[in-house]
Short mmCIF file of C-alpha atoms and ligand atoms in Angstrom, two decimals:
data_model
loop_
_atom_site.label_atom_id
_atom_site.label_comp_id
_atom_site.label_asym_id
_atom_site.label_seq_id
_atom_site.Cartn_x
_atom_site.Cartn_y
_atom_site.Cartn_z
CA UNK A 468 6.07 -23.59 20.33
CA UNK A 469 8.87 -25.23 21.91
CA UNK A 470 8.31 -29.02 23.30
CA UNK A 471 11.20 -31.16 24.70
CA UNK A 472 10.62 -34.98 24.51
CA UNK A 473 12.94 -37.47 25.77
CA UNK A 474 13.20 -41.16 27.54
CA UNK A 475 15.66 -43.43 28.86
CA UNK A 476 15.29 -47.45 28.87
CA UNK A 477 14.25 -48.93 32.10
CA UNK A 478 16.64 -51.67 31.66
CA UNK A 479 18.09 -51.31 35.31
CA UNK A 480 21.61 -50.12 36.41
CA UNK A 481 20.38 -46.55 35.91
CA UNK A 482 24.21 -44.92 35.56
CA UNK A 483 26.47 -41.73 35.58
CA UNK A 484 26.27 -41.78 31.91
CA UNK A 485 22.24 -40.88 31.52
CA UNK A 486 22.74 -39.27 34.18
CA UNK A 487 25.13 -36.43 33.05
CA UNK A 488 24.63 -37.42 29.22
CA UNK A 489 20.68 -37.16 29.90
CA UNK A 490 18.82 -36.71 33.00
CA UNK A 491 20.52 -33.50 34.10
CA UNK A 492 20.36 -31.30 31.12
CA UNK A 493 16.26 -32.71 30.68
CA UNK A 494 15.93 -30.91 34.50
CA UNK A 495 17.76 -27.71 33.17
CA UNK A 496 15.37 -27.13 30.00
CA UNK A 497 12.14 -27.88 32.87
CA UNK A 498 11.67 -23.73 32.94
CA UNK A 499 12.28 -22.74 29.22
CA UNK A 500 10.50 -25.42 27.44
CA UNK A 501 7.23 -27.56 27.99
CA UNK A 502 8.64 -30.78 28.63
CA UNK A 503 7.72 -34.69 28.57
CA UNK A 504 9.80 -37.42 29.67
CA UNK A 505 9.14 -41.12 29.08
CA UNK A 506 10.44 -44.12 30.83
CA UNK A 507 9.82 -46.06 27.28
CA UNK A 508 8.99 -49.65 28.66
CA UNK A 509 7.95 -50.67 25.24
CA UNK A 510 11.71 -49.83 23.47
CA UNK A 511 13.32 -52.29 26.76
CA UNK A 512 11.37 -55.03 25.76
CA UNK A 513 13.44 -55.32 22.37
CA UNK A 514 15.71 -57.54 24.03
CA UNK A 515 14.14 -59.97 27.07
CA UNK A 516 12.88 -58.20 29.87
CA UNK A 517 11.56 -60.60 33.31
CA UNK A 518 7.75 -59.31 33.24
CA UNK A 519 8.18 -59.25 37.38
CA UNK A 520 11.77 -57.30 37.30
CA UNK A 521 10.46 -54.92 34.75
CA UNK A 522 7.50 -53.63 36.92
CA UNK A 523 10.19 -52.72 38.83
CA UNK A 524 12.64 -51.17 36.43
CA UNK A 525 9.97 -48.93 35.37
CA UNK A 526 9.73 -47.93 39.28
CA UNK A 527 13.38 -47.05 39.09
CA UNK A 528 14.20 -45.19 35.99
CA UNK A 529 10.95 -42.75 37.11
CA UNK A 530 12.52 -42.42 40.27
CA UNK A 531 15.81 -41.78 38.71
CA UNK A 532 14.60 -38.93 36.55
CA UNK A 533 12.37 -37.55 39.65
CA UNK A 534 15.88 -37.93 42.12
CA UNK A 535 17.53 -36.37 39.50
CA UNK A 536 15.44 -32.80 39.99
CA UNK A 537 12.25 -33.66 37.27
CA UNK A 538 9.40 -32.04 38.48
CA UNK A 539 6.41 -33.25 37.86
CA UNK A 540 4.73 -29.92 38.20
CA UNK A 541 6.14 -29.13 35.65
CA UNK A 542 7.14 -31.64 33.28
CA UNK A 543 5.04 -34.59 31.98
CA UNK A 544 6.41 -37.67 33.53
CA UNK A 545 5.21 -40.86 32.35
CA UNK A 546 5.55 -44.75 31.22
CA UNK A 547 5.39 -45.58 27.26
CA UNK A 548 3.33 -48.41 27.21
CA UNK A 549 0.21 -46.46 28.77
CA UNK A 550 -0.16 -44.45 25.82
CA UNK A 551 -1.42 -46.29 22.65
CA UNK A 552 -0.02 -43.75 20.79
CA UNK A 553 3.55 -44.64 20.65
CA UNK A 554 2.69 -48.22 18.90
CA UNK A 555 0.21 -46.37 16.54
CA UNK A 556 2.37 -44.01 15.08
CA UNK A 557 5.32 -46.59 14.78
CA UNK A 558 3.29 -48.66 12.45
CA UNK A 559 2.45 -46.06 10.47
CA UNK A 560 6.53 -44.87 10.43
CA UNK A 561 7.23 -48.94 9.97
CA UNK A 562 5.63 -47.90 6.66
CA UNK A 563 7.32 -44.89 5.61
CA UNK A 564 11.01 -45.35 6.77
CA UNK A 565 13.10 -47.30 4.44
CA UNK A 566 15.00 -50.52 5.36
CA UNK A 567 18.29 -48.67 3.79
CA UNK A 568 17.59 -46.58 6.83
CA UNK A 569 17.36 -48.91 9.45
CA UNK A 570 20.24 -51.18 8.51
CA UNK A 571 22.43 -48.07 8.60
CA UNK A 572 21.89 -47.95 12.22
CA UNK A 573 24.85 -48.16 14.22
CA UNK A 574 23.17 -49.50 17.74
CA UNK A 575 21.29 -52.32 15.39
CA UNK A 576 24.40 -53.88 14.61
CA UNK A 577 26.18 -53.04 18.19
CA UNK A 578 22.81 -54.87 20.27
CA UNK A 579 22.09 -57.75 17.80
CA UNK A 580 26.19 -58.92 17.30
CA UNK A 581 26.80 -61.78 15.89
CA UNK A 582 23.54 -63.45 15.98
CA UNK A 583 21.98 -60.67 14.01
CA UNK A 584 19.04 -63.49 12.74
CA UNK A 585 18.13 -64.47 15.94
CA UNK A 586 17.62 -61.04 16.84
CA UNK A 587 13.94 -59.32 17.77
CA UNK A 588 12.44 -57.55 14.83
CA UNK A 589 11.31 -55.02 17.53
CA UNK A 590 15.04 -54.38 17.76
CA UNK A 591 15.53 -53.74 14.57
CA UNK A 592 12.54 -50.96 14.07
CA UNK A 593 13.39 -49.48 17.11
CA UNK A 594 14.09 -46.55 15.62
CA UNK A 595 10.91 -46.08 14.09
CA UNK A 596 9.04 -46.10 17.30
CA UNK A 597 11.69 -43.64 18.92
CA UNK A 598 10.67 -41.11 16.20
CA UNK A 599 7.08 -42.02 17.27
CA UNK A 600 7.54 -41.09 21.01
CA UNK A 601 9.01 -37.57 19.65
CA UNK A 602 6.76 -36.52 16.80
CA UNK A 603 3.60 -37.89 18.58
CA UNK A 604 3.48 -34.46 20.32
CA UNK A 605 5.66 -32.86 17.67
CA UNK A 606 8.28 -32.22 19.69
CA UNK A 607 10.98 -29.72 18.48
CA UNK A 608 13.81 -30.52 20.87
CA UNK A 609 14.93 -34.08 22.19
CA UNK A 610 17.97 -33.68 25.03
CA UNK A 611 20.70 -37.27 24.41
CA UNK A 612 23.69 -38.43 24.55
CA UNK A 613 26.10 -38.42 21.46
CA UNK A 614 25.11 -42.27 21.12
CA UNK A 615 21.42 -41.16 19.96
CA UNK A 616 22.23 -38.67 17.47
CA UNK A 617 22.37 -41.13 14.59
CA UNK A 618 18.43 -42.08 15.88
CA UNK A 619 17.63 -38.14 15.53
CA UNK A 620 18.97 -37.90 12.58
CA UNK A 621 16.54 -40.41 11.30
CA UNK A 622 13.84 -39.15 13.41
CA UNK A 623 14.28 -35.85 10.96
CA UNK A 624 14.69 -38.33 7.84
CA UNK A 625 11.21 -39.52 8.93
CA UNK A 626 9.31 -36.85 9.86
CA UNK A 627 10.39 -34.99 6.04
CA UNK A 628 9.19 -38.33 4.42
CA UNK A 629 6.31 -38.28 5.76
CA UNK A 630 5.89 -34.44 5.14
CA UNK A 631 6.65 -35.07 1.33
CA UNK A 632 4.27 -37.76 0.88
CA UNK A 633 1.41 -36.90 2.19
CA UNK A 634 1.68 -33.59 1.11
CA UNK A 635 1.33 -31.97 4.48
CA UNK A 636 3.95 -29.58 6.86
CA UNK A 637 2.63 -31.91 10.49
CA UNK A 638 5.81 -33.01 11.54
CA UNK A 639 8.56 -30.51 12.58
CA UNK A 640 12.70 -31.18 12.13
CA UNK A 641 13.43 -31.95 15.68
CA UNK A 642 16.89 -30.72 16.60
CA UNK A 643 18.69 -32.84 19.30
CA UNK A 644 20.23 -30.89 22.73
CA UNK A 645 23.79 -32.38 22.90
CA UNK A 646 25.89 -31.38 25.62
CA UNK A 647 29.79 -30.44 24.67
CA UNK A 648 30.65 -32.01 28.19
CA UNK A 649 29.07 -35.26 29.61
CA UNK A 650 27.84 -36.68 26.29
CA UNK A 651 29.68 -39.76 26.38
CA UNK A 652 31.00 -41.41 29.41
CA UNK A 653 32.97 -44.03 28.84
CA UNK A 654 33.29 -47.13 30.76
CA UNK A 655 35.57 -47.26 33.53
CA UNK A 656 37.19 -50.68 32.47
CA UNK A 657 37.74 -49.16 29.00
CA UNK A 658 37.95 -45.48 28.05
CA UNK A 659 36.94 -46.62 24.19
CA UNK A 660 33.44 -48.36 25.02
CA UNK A 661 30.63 -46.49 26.40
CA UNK A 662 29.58 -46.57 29.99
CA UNK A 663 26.20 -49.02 29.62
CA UNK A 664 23.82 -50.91 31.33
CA UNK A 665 24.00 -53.71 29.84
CA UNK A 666 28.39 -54.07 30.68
CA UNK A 667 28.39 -57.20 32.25
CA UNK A 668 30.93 -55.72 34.59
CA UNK A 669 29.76 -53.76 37.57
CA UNK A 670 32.98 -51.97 37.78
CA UNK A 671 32.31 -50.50 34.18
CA UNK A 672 29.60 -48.58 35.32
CA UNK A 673 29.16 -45.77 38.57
CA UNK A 674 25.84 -46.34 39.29
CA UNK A 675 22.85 -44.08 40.88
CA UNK A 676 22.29 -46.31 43.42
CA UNK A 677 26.03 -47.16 44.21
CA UNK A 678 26.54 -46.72 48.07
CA UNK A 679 29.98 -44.09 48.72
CA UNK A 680 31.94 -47.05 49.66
CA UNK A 681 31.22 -48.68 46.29
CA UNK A 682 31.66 -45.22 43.92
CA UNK A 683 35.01 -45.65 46.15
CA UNK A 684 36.18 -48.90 45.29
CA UNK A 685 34.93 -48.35 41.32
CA UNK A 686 36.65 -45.20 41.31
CA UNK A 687 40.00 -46.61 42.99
CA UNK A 688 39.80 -49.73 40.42
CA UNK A 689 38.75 -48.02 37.28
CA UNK A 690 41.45 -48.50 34.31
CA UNK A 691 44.25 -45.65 34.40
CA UNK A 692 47.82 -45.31 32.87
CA UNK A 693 50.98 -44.32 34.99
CA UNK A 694 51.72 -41.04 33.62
CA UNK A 695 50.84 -38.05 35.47
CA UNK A 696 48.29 -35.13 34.68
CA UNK A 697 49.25 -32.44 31.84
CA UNK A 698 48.74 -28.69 32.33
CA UNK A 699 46.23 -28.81 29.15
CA UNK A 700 43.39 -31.48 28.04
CA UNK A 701 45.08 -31.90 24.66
CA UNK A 702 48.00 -33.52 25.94
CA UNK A 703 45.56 -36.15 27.49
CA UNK A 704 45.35 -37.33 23.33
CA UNK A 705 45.72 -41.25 22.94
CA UNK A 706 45.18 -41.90 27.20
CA UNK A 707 41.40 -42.59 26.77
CA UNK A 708 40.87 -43.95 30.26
CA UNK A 709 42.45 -40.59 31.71
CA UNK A 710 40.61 -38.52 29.38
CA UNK A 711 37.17 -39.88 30.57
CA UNK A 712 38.05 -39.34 34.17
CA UNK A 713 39.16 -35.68 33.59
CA UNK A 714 35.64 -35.70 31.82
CA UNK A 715 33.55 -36.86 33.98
CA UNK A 716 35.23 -34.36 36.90
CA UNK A 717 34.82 -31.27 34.36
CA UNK A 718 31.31 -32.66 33.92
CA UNK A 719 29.86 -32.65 37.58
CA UNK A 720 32.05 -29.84 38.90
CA UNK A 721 31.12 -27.52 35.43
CA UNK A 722 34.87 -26.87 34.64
CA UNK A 723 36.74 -27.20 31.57
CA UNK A 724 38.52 -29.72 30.90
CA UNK A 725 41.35 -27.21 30.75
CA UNK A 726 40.92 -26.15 34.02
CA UNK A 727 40.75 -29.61 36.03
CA UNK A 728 43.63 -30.45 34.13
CA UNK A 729 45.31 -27.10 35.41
CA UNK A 730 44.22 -27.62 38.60
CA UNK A 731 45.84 -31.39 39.25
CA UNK A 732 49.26 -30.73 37.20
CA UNK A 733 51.92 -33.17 37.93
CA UNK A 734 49.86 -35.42 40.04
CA UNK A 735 49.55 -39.31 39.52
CA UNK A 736 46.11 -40.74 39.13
CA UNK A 737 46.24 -42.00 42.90
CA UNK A 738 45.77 -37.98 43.99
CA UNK A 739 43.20 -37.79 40.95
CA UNK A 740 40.97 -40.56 41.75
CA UNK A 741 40.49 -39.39 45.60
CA UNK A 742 39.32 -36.06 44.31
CA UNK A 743 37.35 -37.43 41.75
CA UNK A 744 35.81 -39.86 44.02
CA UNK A 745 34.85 -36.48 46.42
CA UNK A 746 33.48 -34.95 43.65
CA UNK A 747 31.05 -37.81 42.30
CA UNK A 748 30.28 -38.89 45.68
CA UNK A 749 29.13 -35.13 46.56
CA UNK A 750 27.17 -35.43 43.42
CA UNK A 751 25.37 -38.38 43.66
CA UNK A 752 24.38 -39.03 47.28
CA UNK A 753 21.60 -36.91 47.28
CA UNK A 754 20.44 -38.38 44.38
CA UNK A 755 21.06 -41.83 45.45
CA UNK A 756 18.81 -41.16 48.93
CA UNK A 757 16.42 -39.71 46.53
CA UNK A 758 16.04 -42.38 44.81
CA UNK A 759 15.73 -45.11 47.38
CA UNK A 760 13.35 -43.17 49.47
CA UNK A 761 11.05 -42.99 46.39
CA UNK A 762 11.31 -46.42 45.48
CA UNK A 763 9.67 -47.34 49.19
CA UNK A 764 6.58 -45.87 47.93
CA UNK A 765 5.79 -47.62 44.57
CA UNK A 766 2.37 -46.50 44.88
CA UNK A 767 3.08 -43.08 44.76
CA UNK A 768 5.63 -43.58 41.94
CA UNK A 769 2.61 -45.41 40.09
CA UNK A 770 0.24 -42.53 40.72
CA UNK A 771 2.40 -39.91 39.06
CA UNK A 772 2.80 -42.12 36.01
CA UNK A 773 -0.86 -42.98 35.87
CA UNK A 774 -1.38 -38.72 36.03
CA UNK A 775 1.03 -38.47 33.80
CA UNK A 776 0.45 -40.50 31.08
CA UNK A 777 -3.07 -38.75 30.98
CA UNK A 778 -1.60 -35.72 30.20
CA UNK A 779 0.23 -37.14 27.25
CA UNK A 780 -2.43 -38.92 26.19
CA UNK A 781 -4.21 -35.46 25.78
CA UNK A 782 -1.52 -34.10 23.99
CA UNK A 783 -1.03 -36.27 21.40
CA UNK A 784 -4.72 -37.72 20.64
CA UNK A 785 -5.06 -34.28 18.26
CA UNK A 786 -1.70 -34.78 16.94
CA UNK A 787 -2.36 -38.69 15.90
CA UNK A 788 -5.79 -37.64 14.96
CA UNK A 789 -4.33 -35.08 11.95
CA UNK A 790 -1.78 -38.00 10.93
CA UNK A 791 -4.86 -40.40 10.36
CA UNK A 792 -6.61 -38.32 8.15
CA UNK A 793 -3.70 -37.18 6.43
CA UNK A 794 -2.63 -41.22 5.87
CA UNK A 795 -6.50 -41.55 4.61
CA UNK A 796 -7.66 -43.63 7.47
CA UNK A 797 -12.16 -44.05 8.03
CA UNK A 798 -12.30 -42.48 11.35
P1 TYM B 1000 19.18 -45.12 26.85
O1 TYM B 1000 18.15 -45.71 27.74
O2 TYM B 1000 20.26 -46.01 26.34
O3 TYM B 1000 19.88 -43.91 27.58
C1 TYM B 1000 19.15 -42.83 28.15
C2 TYM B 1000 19.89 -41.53 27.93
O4 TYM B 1000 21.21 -41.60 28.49
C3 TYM B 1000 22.18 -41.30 27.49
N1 TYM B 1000 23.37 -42.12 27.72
C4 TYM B 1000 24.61 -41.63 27.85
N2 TYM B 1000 25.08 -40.38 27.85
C5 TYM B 1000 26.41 -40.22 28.04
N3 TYM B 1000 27.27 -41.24 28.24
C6 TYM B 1000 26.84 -42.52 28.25
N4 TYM B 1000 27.69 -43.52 28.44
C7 TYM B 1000 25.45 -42.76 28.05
N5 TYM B 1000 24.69 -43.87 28.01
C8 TYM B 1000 23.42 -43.47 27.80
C9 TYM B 1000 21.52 -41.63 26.18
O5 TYM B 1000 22.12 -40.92 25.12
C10 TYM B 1000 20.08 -41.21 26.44
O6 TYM B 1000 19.94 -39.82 26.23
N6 TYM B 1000 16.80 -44.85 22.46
C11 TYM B 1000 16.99 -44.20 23.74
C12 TYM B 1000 15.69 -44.01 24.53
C13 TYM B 1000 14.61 -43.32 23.78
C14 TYM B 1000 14.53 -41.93 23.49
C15 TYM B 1000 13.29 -41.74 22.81
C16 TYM B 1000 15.37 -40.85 23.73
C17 TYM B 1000 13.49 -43.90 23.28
N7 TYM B 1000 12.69 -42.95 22.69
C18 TYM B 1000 12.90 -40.49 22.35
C19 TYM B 1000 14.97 -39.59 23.28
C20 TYM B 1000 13.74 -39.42 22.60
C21 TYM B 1000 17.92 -45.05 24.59
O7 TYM B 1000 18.06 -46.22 24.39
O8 TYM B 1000 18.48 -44.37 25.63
#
């Protein structure tokens, strides 16, 4: 069987990046694949999370995915922390992934900088509990962004470890979904770091719940260079500010890059950006109304959570149940 599995961090500023890297390829697998997605409270609270603000975080990034076209008749939509699951199967992965492993792990070093001792040690086995939200219903496919491929890759690394020593086929290779176009937004302040939530800059970042006038003024004020637009996207080489704006149009409009580039020839990045900014704010303003009428009704928001998370919790209590025995635990 094929199962899709995949979360996002309720860290707030929900942004263009999941949103095209993540959120709209999970609503495009909804009718070929059974499908859960997480809002994994318990991987945001690596780095300090207000108890009252995350309550409300949670709120958002469910309303994000459901804004975004998840349907909860179809897919399993749900909170991390309401399924003991996820923490059970971590420890037991705390225990067969290597520390090698983990201190190859590019995000590690990015999220703990400089002060790597005074980090959280939840940061640092982070990954571990990521492959325990996909193999605790053994999923097969997990839909990212190009910056959690690394993660997936140890997510396989993990699930064959555990294969090979207990002597037992339960987990399966999960293969990530990566999308050739809307992978990796970068920020709009500077086309070599990736668009984040964490930017201290709110003019890095288009937000879902940016207002037009803002996505204006971001768009207007992102970083550009003076040149003008080539006939083909290879010419856009070494301009990495211009080459994530002629991304993120090809993205939402489902062009090539080729073709956008085709299509504004010879024009200056004044032309571009008012076209772009047409494009994204088409794009996202249902999706921004969406999303605040949902989160007027946190009650309902809380409901479909609650439902949800009872659903995964039936799913995976027989898969957590085989890895038990198979570890040699008294049941
Ligand atoms: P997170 O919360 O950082 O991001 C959620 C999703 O959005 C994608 N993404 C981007 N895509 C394109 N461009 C960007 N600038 C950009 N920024 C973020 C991410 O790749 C991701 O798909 N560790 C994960 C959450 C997680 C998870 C999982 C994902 C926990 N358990 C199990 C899949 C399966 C994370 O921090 O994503």
């Amino acid at each position: 069987t094929n199962r899709v599995f995949s979360g996002a961090q309720p860290s707030g500023n929900m942004h263009l990046g999941n949103y095209l890297g993540a959120f709209r390829n999970w609503v495009r697998l909804q009718d070929s694949y059974e499908c859960i997605y997480c809002v994994v409270d318990m991987h945001a609270i690596t780095v300090w999370q207000d108890p009252a603000a995350l309550k409300d975080q949670v709120r958002e990034a469910a309303a994000a995915y459901l804004a975004s076209g998840v349907d909860p008749k179809k897919s399993i939509l749900f909170n991390q922390s309401r399924v003991p699951g996820h923490a059970e199967l971590a420890w037991i992965f705390n225990c067969v992934a290597r520390i090698g492993w983990l201190n190859r792990m590019t995000q590690f070093k990015d999220k703990a900088g400089k002060n790597r001792e005074n980090a959280s040690t939840g940061l640092f086995v982070y990954p571990n509990l990521m492959a325990a939200d996909i193999l605790l219903y053994k999923a097969t496919h997990v839909p990212v962004g190009e910056d959690q491929k690394q993660h997936l890759e140890l997510t396989r690394d993990i699930a064959q470890k555990f294969n090979n020593d207990y002597g037992i086929e339960l987990f399966p290779l999960t293969e990530p979904i990566i999308q050739a176009e809307g992978a990796r937004i970068m920020s709009l302040r500077d086309g070599t770091k990736k668009m984040s939530k964490s930017d201290p800059s709110e003019f890095s970042r288009i937000n879902l719940n940016d207002d037009a006038d803002t996505l204006a003024q971001k768009i207007r004020k992102a970083k550009t260079d003076a040149e003008l637009l080539p006939p083909k996207a290879d010419m856009l080489e070494g301009r990495p500010e211009a080459q994530n704006l002629v991304g993120i149009y090809a993205a939402l409009t489902d062009m090539s890059r080729d073709a956008v580039c085709a299509q504004y020839e010879g024009k200056g990045f004044g032309d571009f950006k008012k076209a772009l900014t047409e494009v994204v704010v088409t794009n996202l303003a249902p999706i921004t109304e969406e999303m605040a009428r949902l989160q007027k009704d946190p009650a309902y928001i809380d409901s479909l959570l609650k439902e949800g998370g009872e659903k995964a919790q039936a799913l995976s209590a027989p898969i957590l149940a085989d890895v038990k025995k198979a570890v040699g635990f008294l049941s």
